[in-house]
Coordinates of C-alpha atoms and ligand atoms in Angstrom, one line a residue:
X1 CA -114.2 176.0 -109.3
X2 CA -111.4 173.3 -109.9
X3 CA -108.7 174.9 -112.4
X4 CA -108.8 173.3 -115.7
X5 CA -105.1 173.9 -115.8
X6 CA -102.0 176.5 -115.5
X7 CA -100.8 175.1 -112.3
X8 CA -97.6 173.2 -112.3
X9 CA -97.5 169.9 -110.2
X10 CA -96.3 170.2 -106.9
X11 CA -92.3 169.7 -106.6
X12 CA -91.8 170.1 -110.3
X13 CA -88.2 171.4 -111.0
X14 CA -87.8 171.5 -114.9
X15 CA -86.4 174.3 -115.9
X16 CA -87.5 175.3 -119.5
X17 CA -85.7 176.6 -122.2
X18 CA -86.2 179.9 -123.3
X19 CA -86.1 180.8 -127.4
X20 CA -85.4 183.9 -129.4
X21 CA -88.7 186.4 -129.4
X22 CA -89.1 186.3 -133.4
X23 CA -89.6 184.1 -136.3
X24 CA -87.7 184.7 -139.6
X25 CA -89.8 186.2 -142.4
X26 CA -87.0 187.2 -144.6
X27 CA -84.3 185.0 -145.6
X28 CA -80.5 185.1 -147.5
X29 CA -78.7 182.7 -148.6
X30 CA -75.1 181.8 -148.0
X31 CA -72.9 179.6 -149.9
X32 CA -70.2 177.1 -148.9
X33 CA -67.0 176.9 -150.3
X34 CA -64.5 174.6 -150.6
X35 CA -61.3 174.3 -148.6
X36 CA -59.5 174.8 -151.9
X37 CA -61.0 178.3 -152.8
X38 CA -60.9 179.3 -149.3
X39 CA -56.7 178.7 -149.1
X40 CA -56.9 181.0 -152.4
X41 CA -59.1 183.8 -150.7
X42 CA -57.3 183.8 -147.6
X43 CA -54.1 184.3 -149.3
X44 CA -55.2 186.9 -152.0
X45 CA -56.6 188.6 -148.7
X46 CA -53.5 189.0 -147.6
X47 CA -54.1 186.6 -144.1
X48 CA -56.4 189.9 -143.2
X49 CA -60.3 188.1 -142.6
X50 CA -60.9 192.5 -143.5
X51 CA -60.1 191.8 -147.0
X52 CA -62.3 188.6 -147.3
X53 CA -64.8 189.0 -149.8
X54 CA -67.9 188.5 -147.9
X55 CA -69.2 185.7 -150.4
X56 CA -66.6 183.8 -149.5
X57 CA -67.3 183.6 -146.4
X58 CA -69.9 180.9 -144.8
X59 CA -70.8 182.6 -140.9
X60 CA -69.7 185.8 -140.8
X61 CA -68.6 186.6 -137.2
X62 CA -66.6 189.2 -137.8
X63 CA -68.1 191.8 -136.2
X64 CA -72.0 192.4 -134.7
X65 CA -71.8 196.3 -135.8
X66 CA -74.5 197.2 -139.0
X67 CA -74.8 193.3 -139.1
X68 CA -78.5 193.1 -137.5
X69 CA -81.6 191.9 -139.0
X70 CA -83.9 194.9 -138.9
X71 CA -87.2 193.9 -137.5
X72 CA -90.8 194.2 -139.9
X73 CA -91.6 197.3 -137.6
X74 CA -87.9 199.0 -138.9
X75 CA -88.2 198.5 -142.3
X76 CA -91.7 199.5 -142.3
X77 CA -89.9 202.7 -140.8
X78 CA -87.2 202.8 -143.5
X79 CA -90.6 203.6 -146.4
X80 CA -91.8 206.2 -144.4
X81 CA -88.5 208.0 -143.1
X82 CA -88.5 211.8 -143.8
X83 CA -86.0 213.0 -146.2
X84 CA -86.6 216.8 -145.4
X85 CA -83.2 218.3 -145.7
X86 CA -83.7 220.4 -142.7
X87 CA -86.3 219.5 -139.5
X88 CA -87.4 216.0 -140.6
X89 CA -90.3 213.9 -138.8
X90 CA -87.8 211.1 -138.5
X91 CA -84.9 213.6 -136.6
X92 CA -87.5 214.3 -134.1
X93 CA -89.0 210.7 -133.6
X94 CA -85.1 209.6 -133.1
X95 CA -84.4 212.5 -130.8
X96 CA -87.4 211.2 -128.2
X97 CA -86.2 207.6 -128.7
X98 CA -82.8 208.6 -127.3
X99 CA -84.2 211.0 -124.9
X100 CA -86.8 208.3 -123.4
X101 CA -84.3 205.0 -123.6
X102 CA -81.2 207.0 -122.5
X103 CA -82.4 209.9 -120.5
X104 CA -80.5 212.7 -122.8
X105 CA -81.9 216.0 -124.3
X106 CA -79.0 216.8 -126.7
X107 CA -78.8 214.8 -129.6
X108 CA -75.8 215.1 -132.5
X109 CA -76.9 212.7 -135.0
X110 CA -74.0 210.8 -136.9
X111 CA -73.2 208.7 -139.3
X112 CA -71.6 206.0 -137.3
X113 CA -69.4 205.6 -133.7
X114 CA -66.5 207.0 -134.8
X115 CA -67.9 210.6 -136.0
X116 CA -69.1 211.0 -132.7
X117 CA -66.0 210.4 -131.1
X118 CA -64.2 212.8 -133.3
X119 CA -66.6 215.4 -132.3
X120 CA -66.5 214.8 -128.9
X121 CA -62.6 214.2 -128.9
X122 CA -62.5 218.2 -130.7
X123 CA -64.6 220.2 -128.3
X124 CA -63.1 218.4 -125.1
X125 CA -59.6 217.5 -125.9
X126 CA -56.6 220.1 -125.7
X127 CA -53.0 219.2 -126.4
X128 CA -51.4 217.5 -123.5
X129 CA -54.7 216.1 -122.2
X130 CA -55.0 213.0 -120.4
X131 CA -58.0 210.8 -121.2
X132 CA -58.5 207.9 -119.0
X133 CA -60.7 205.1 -120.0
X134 CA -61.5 201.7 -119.2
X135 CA -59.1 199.7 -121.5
X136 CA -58.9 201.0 -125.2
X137 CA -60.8 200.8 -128.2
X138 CA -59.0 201.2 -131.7
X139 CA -61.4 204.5 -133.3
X140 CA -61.5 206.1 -129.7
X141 CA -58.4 206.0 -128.8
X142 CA -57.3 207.1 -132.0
X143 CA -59.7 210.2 -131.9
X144 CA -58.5 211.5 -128.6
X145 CA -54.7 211.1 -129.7
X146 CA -55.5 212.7 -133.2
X147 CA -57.0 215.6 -130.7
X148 CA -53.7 215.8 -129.4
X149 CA -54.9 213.4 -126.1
X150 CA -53.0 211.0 -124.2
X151 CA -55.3 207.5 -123.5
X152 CA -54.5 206.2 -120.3
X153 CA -56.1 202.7 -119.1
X154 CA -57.9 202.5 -116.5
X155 CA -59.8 199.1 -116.0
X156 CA -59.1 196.5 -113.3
X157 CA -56.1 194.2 -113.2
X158 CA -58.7 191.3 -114.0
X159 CA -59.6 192.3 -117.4
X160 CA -56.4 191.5 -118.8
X161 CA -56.7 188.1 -117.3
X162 CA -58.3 185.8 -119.9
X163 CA -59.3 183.0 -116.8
X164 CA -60.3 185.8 -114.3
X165 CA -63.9 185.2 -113.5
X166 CA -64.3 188.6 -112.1
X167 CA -68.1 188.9 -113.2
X168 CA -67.3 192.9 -114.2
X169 CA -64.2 192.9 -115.7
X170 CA -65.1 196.0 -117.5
X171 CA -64.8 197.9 -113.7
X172 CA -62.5 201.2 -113.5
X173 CA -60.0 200.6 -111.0
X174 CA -60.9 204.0 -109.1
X175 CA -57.5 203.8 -107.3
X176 CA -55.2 204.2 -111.0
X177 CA -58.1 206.5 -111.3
X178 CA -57.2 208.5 -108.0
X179 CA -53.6 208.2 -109.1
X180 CA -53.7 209.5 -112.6
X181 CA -55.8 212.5 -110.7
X182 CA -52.8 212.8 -108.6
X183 CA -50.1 212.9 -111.0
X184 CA -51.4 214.9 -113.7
X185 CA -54.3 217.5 -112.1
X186 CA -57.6 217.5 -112.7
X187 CA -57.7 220.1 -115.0
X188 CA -55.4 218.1 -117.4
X189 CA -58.0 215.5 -117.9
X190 CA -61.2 216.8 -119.6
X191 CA -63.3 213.7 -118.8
X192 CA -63.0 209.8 -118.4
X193 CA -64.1 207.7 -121.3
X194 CA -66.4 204.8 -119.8
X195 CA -66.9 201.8 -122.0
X196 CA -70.2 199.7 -121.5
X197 CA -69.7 195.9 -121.8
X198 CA -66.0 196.5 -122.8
X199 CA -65.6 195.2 -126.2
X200 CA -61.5 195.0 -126.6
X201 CA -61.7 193.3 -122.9
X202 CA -64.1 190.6 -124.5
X203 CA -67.3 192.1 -123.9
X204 CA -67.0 192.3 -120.4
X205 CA -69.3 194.6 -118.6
X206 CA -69.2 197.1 -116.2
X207 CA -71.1 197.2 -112.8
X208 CA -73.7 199.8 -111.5
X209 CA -71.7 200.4 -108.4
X210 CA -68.5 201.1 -110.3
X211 CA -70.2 203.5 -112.7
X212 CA -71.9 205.2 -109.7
X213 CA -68.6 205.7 -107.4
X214 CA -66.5 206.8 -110.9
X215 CA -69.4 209.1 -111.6
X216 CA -69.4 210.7 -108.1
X217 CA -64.9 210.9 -107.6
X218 CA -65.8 212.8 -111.1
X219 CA -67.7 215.2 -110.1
X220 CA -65.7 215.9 -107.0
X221 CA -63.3 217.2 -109.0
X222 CA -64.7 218.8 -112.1
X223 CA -64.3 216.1 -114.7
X224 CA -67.0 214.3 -117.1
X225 CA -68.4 211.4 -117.7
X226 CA -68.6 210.6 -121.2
X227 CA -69.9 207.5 -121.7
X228 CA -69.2 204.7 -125.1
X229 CA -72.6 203.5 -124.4
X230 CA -72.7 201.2 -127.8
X231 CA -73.4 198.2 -126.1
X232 CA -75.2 199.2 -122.9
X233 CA -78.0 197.1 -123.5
X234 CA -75.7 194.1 -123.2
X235 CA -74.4 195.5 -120.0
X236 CA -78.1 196.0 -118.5
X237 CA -78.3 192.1 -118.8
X238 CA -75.3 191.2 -116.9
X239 CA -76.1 193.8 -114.0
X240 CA -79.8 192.4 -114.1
X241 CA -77.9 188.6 -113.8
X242 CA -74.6 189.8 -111.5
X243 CA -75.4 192.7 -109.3
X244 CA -78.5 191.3 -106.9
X245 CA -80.8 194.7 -106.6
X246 CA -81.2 194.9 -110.0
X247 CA -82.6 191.4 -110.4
X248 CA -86.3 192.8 -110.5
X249 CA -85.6 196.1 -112.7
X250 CA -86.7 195.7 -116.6
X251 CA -83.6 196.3 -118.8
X252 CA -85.1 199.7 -119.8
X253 CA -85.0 200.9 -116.2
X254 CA -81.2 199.6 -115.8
X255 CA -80.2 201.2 -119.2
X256 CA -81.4 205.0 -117.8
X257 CA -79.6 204.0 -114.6
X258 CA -76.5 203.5 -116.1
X259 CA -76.7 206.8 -118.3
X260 CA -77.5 208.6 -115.0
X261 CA -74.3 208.4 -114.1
X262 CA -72.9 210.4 -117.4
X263 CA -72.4 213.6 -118.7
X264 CA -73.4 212.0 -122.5
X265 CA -72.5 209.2 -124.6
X266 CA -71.3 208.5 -127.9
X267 CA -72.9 205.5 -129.5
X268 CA -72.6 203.6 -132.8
X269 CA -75.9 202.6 -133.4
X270 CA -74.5 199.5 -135.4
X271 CA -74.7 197.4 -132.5
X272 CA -77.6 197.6 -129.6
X273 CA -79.7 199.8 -131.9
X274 CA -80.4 197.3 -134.4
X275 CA -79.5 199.4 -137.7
X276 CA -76.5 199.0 -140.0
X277 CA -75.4 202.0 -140.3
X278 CA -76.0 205.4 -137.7
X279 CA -75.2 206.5 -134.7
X280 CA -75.2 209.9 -132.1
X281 CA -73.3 211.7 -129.8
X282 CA -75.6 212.7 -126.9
X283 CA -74.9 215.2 -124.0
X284 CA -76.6 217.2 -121.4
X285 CA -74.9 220.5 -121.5
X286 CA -76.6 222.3 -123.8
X287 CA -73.8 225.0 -124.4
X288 CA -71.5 221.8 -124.9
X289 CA -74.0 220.7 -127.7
X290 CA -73.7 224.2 -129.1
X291 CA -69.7 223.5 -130.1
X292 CA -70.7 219.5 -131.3
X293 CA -73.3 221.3 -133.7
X294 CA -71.1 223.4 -135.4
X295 CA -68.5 220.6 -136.1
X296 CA -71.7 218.8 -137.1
X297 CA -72.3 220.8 -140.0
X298 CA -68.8 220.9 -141.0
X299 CA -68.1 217.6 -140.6
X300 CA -71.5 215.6 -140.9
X301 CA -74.6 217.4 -142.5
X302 CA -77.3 219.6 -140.8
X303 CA -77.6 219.4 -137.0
X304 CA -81.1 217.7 -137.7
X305 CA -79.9 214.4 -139.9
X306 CA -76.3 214.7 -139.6
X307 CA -75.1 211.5 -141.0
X308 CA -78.0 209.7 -141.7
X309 CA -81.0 210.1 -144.6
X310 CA -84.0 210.5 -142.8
X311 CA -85.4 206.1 -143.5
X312 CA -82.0 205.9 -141.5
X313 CA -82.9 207.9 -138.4
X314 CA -86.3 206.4 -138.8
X315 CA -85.3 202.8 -138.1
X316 CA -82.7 203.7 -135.7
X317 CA -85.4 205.7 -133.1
X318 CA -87.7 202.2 -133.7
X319 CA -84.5 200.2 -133.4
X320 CA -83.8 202.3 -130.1
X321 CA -87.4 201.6 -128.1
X322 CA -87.6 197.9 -129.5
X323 CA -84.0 196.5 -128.0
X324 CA -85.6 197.5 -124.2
X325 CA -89.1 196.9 -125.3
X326 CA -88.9 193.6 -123.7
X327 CA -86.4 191.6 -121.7
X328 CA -86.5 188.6 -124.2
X329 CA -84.8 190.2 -126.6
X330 CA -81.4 191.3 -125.1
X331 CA -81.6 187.6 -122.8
X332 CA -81.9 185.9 -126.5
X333 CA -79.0 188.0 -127.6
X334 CA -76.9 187.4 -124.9
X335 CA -78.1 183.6 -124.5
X336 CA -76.7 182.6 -128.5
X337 CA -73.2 184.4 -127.4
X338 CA -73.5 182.5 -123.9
X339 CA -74.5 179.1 -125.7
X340 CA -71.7 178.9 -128.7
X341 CA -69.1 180.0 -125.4
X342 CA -70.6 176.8 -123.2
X343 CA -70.3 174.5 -126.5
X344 CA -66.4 175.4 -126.5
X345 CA -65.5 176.2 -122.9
X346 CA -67.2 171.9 -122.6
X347 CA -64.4 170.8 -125.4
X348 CA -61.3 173.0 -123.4
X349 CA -61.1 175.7 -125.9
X350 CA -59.2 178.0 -124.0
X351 CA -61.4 181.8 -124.3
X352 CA -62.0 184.7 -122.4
X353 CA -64.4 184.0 -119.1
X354 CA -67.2 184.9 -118.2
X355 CA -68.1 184.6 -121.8
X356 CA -69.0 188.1 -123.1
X357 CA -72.0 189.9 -124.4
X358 CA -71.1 190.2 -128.1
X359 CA -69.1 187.7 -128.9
X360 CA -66.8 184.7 -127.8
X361 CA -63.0 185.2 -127.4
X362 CA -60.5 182.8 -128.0
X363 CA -57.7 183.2 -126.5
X364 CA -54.6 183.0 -129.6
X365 CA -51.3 182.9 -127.0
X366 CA -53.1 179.8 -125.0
X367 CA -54.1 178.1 -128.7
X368 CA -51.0 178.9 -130.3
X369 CA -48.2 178.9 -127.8
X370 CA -45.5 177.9 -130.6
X371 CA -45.9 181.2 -132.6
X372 CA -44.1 184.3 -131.1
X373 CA -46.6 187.3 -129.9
X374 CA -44.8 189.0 -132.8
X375 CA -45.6 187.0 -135.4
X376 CA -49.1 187.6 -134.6
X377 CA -51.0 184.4 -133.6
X378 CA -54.6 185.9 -133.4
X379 CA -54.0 186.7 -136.8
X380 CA -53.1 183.6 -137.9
X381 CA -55.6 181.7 -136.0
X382 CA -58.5 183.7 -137.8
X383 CA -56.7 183.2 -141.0
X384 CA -56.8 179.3 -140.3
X385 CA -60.2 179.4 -138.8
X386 CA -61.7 181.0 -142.0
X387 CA -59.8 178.1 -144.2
X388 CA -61.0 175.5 -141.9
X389 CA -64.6 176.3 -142.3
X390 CA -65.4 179.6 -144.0
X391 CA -66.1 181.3 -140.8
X392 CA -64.8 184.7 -140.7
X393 CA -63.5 186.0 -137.4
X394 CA -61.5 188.9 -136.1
X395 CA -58.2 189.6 -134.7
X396 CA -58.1 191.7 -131.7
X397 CA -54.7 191.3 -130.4
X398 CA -51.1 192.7 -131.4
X399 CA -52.2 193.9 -134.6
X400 CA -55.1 195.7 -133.8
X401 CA -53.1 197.5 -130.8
X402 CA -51.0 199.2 -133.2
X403 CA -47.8 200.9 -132.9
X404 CA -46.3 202.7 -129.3
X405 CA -46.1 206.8 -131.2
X406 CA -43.2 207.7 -129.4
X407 CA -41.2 204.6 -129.7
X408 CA -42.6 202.9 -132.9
X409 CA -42.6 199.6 -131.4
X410 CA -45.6 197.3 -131.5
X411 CA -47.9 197.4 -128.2
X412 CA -47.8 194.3 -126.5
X413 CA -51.3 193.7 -125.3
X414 CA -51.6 191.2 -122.7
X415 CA -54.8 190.2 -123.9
X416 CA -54.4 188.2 -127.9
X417 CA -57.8 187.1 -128.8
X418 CA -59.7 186.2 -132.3
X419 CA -63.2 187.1 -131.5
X420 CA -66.3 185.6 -132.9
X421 CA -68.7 187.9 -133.0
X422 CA -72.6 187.0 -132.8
X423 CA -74.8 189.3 -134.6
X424 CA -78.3 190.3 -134.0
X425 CA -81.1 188.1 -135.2
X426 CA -79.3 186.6 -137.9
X427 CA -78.0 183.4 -137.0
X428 CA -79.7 180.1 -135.7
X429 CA -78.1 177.6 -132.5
X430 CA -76.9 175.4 -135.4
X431 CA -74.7 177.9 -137.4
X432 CA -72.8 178.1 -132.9
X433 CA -73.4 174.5 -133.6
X434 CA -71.3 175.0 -136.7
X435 CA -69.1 177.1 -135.4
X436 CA -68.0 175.6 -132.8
X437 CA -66.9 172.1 -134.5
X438 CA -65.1 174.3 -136.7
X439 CA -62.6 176.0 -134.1
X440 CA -62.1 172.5 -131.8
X441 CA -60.9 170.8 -135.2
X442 CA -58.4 174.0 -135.5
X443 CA -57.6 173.7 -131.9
X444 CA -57.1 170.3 -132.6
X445 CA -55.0 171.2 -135.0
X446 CA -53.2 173.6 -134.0
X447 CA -49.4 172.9 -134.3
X448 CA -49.8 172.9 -138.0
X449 CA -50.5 176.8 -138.0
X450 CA -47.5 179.0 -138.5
X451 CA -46.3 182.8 -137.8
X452 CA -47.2 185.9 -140.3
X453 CA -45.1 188.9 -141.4
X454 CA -46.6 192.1 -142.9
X455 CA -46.4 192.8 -146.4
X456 CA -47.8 196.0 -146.0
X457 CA -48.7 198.0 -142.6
X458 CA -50.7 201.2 -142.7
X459 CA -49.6 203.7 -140.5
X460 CA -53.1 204.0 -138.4
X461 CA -55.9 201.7 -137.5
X462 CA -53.1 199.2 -139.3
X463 CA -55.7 195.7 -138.7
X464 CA -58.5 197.4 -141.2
X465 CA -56.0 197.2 -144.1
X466 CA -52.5 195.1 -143.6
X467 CA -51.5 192.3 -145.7
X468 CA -49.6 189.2 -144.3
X469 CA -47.7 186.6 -145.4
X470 CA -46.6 183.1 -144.2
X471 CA -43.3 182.9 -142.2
X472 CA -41.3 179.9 -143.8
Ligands
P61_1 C1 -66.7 196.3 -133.9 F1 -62.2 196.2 -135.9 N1 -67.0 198.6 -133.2 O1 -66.7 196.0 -132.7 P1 -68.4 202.7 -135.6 N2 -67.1 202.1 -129.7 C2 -67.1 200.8 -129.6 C3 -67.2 200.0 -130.8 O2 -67.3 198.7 -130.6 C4 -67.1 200.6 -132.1 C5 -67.0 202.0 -132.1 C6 -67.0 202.7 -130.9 C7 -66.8 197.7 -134.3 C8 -66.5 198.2 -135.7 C9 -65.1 198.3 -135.8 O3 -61.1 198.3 -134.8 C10 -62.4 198.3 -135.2 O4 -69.9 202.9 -135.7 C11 -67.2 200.2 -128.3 O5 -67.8 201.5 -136.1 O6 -67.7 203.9 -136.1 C12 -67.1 199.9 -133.2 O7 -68.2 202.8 -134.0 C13 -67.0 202.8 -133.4 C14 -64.3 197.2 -135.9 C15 -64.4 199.4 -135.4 C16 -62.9 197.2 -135.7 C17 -63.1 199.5 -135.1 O8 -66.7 195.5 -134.8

């Protein structure tokens, strides 16, 4: 029988588009403002895009954590989540998410990232400690120095090279590894702190290979693998793209691959787990999870919600099984990031490359070469951004790297970025669209943005809360 159709004409080479896996059933509105009000916010925010007011603010890209549009199937979730103040339905139903998506039996439920990381930072980290990781971020770090930890960084050469186009900048370099091994002893570093698609290094991931030979020099000599698996979905994508004998797995199978090669994870569920607010520390020993449970209760609530109500753990463990359900989802996730980078990488807006998985990175030394790296030109790039065009970005440069503790001088990072970060199911191609004419007219403009001094600098985490004001 002839086909009556489904078979392509012989030599065709279109190549088709691909679109998000969801239509929008929900919408909220957002607001312009005018440049006028905006030059008022930004300054009574003190130049800090933290201390915006968010409805002054037209596309938010601050950040993609607990920014997600929860799917019909969560929110459904959220009316029939368990509040039982002790064994709830919902702790359970999250407990085999994590166990069947990650591949671990102990779960710590929390009420973000960061209260994992405290918890894990306590029952691992003596005083003197090294903890080596692949290049920081601001809440870990700070944990394992508030443990009395020293952070030592890791990653390859390449990730602090904004036009590297090392396709896994997020890679331990197993040779500082080696060396820090050397110099210190084994038994002075509890475990190595692995970050999936490496947010501070611009979303960068990390390859299967790498995790595999940093699992097994680990092991050889009696240190873990803790894993900042937040955005390991993200990273599944890229090794499915990047690293050839993955092309054929399904994200899920690459996501329990790269948790094989752990000892647990911390996660903020704000990001890959499609919630806005949540998250777990997971682990496989279960005399380790003994000691995380009872800091749980002191810190967090009972070992079986936590941090979370039990509507929260409900979404999360549906939030958990549907970013691997299918492929489409994370390649639409990645593909918006991927298509706002191509629209400014084509107009010479110097950013981080390969573009990331959460986010695009511009690159605030190349943009504004005229303001001194102490006068904080990531900073004031987002502050001009957000008057340009009422899109909110963050600094991840100088400011956010804080102060050296011994010395009290700023770190220098070599990388000074303002990243716009995409998040889940929330924005269309024409808000990138948007976007992007927004930041070529400020790189356009650029000589007209000046230098900031603090007004006031917190002592910790100093980016959340500082105030700025114009130099001159
Ligand atoms: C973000 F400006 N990230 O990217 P919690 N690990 C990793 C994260 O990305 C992360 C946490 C742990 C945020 C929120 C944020 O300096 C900042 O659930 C790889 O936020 O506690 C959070 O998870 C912590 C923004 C955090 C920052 C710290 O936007």
């Amino acid at each position: 029988m002839r086909q009556w159709y489904g078979v392509r004409a012989k030599g065709s080479r279109m190549t088709r588009s691909w679109a998000e896996p969801w239509k929008i059933k929900v919408v909220e509105p957002i607001r312009m403002t005018t440049k006028q009000e905006r030059i008022a916010a930004i300054a009574e925010a003190g130049y800090n895009t933290f201390l915006l007011r968010s409805e002054d603010v037209y596309i938010d890209l601050l950040t993609d954590s607990g920014t997600s549009a929860m799917s019909d199937q969560q929110w459904a979730g959220m009316m029939i989540g368990d509040e039982a103040y002790a064994g709830a339905k919902s702790y359970y139903n999250l407990v085999g998410a994590v166990e069947d998506v990650y591949g671990y039996e102990e779960l710590i439920p929390t009420h973000q990232g960061r209260a994992a990381e405290h918890i894990l930072s306590q029952i691992l980290i003596k005083d003197g400690d090294y903890v080596p990781g692949n290049m920081y971020f601001t809440t870990t770090r700070f944990h394992q120095e508030y443990a009395g930890g020293k952070f030592v960084d890791v990653i390859i050469d390449e990730a602090h090279d904004p036009t590297s186009l090392h396709p896994f900048k997020g890679n331990i370099d197993l040779d500082k590894l080696r060396k820090l091994i050397d110099e210190v002893g084994a038994d002075k570093i509890p475990y190595i702190s692995v970050e999936s698609n490496v947010n501070m290094a611009g979303g960068q991931p990390v390859s299967m290979a790498n995790l595999k030979a940093t699992y097994e020099l680990c092991h050889q000599h009696g240190i873990l693998v803790m894993l900042d698996a937040t955005r390991t979905v993200d990273n599944a994508w890229f090794i499915k793209q990047r690293e050839e004998v993955y092309a054929d797995k399904s994200i899920a199978e690459i996501m329990r691959e790269i948790c094989d090669y752990s000892d647990g994870a911390t996660v903020s569920s704000k990001k890959d787990n499609l919630v806005n607010i949540g998250g777990f520390l997971a682990l496989r020993d279960p005399e380790l999870a003994k000691q995380a449970r009872a800091l749980l209760v002191a810190f967090e609530g009972l070992h079986t919600y936590g941090g979370m109500s039990g509507r929260d753990m409900e979404a999360l463990a549906r939030g958990i099984r549907e970013m691997v359900e299918t492929d489409d989802h994370v390649r639409a996730r990645v593909g918006q990031v991927e298509y706002l980078g191509n629209k400014l990488v084509e107009a010479g807006v110097p950013i981080i490359r390969p573009v990331g998985g959460h986010g695009v990175f511009l690159n605030a030394k190349a943009i504004l070469p005229h303001i001194p790296h102490d006068e904080f030109p990531a900073q004031a790039l987002a502050a001009a951004l957000y008057v340009e065009s009422g899109v909110r970005g963050m600094e991840r440069g100088i400011v956010s790297a804080g102060r050296n503790k011994v010395t009290g001088n700023h770190n220098y990072p070599k990388l000074e970025l303002v990243r716009l970060t995409i998040p889940r199911r929330v924005y269309t191609q024409a808000h990138m669209d948007v976007t992007a004419e927004s930041v070529i007219e400020v790189v356009e403009n650029s000589a007209a943005v000046g230098g900031l001094r603090f007004t006031y600098e917190p002592e910790s985490l100093r980016f959340f809360q500082a105030r700025f004001e114009p130099i001159g």
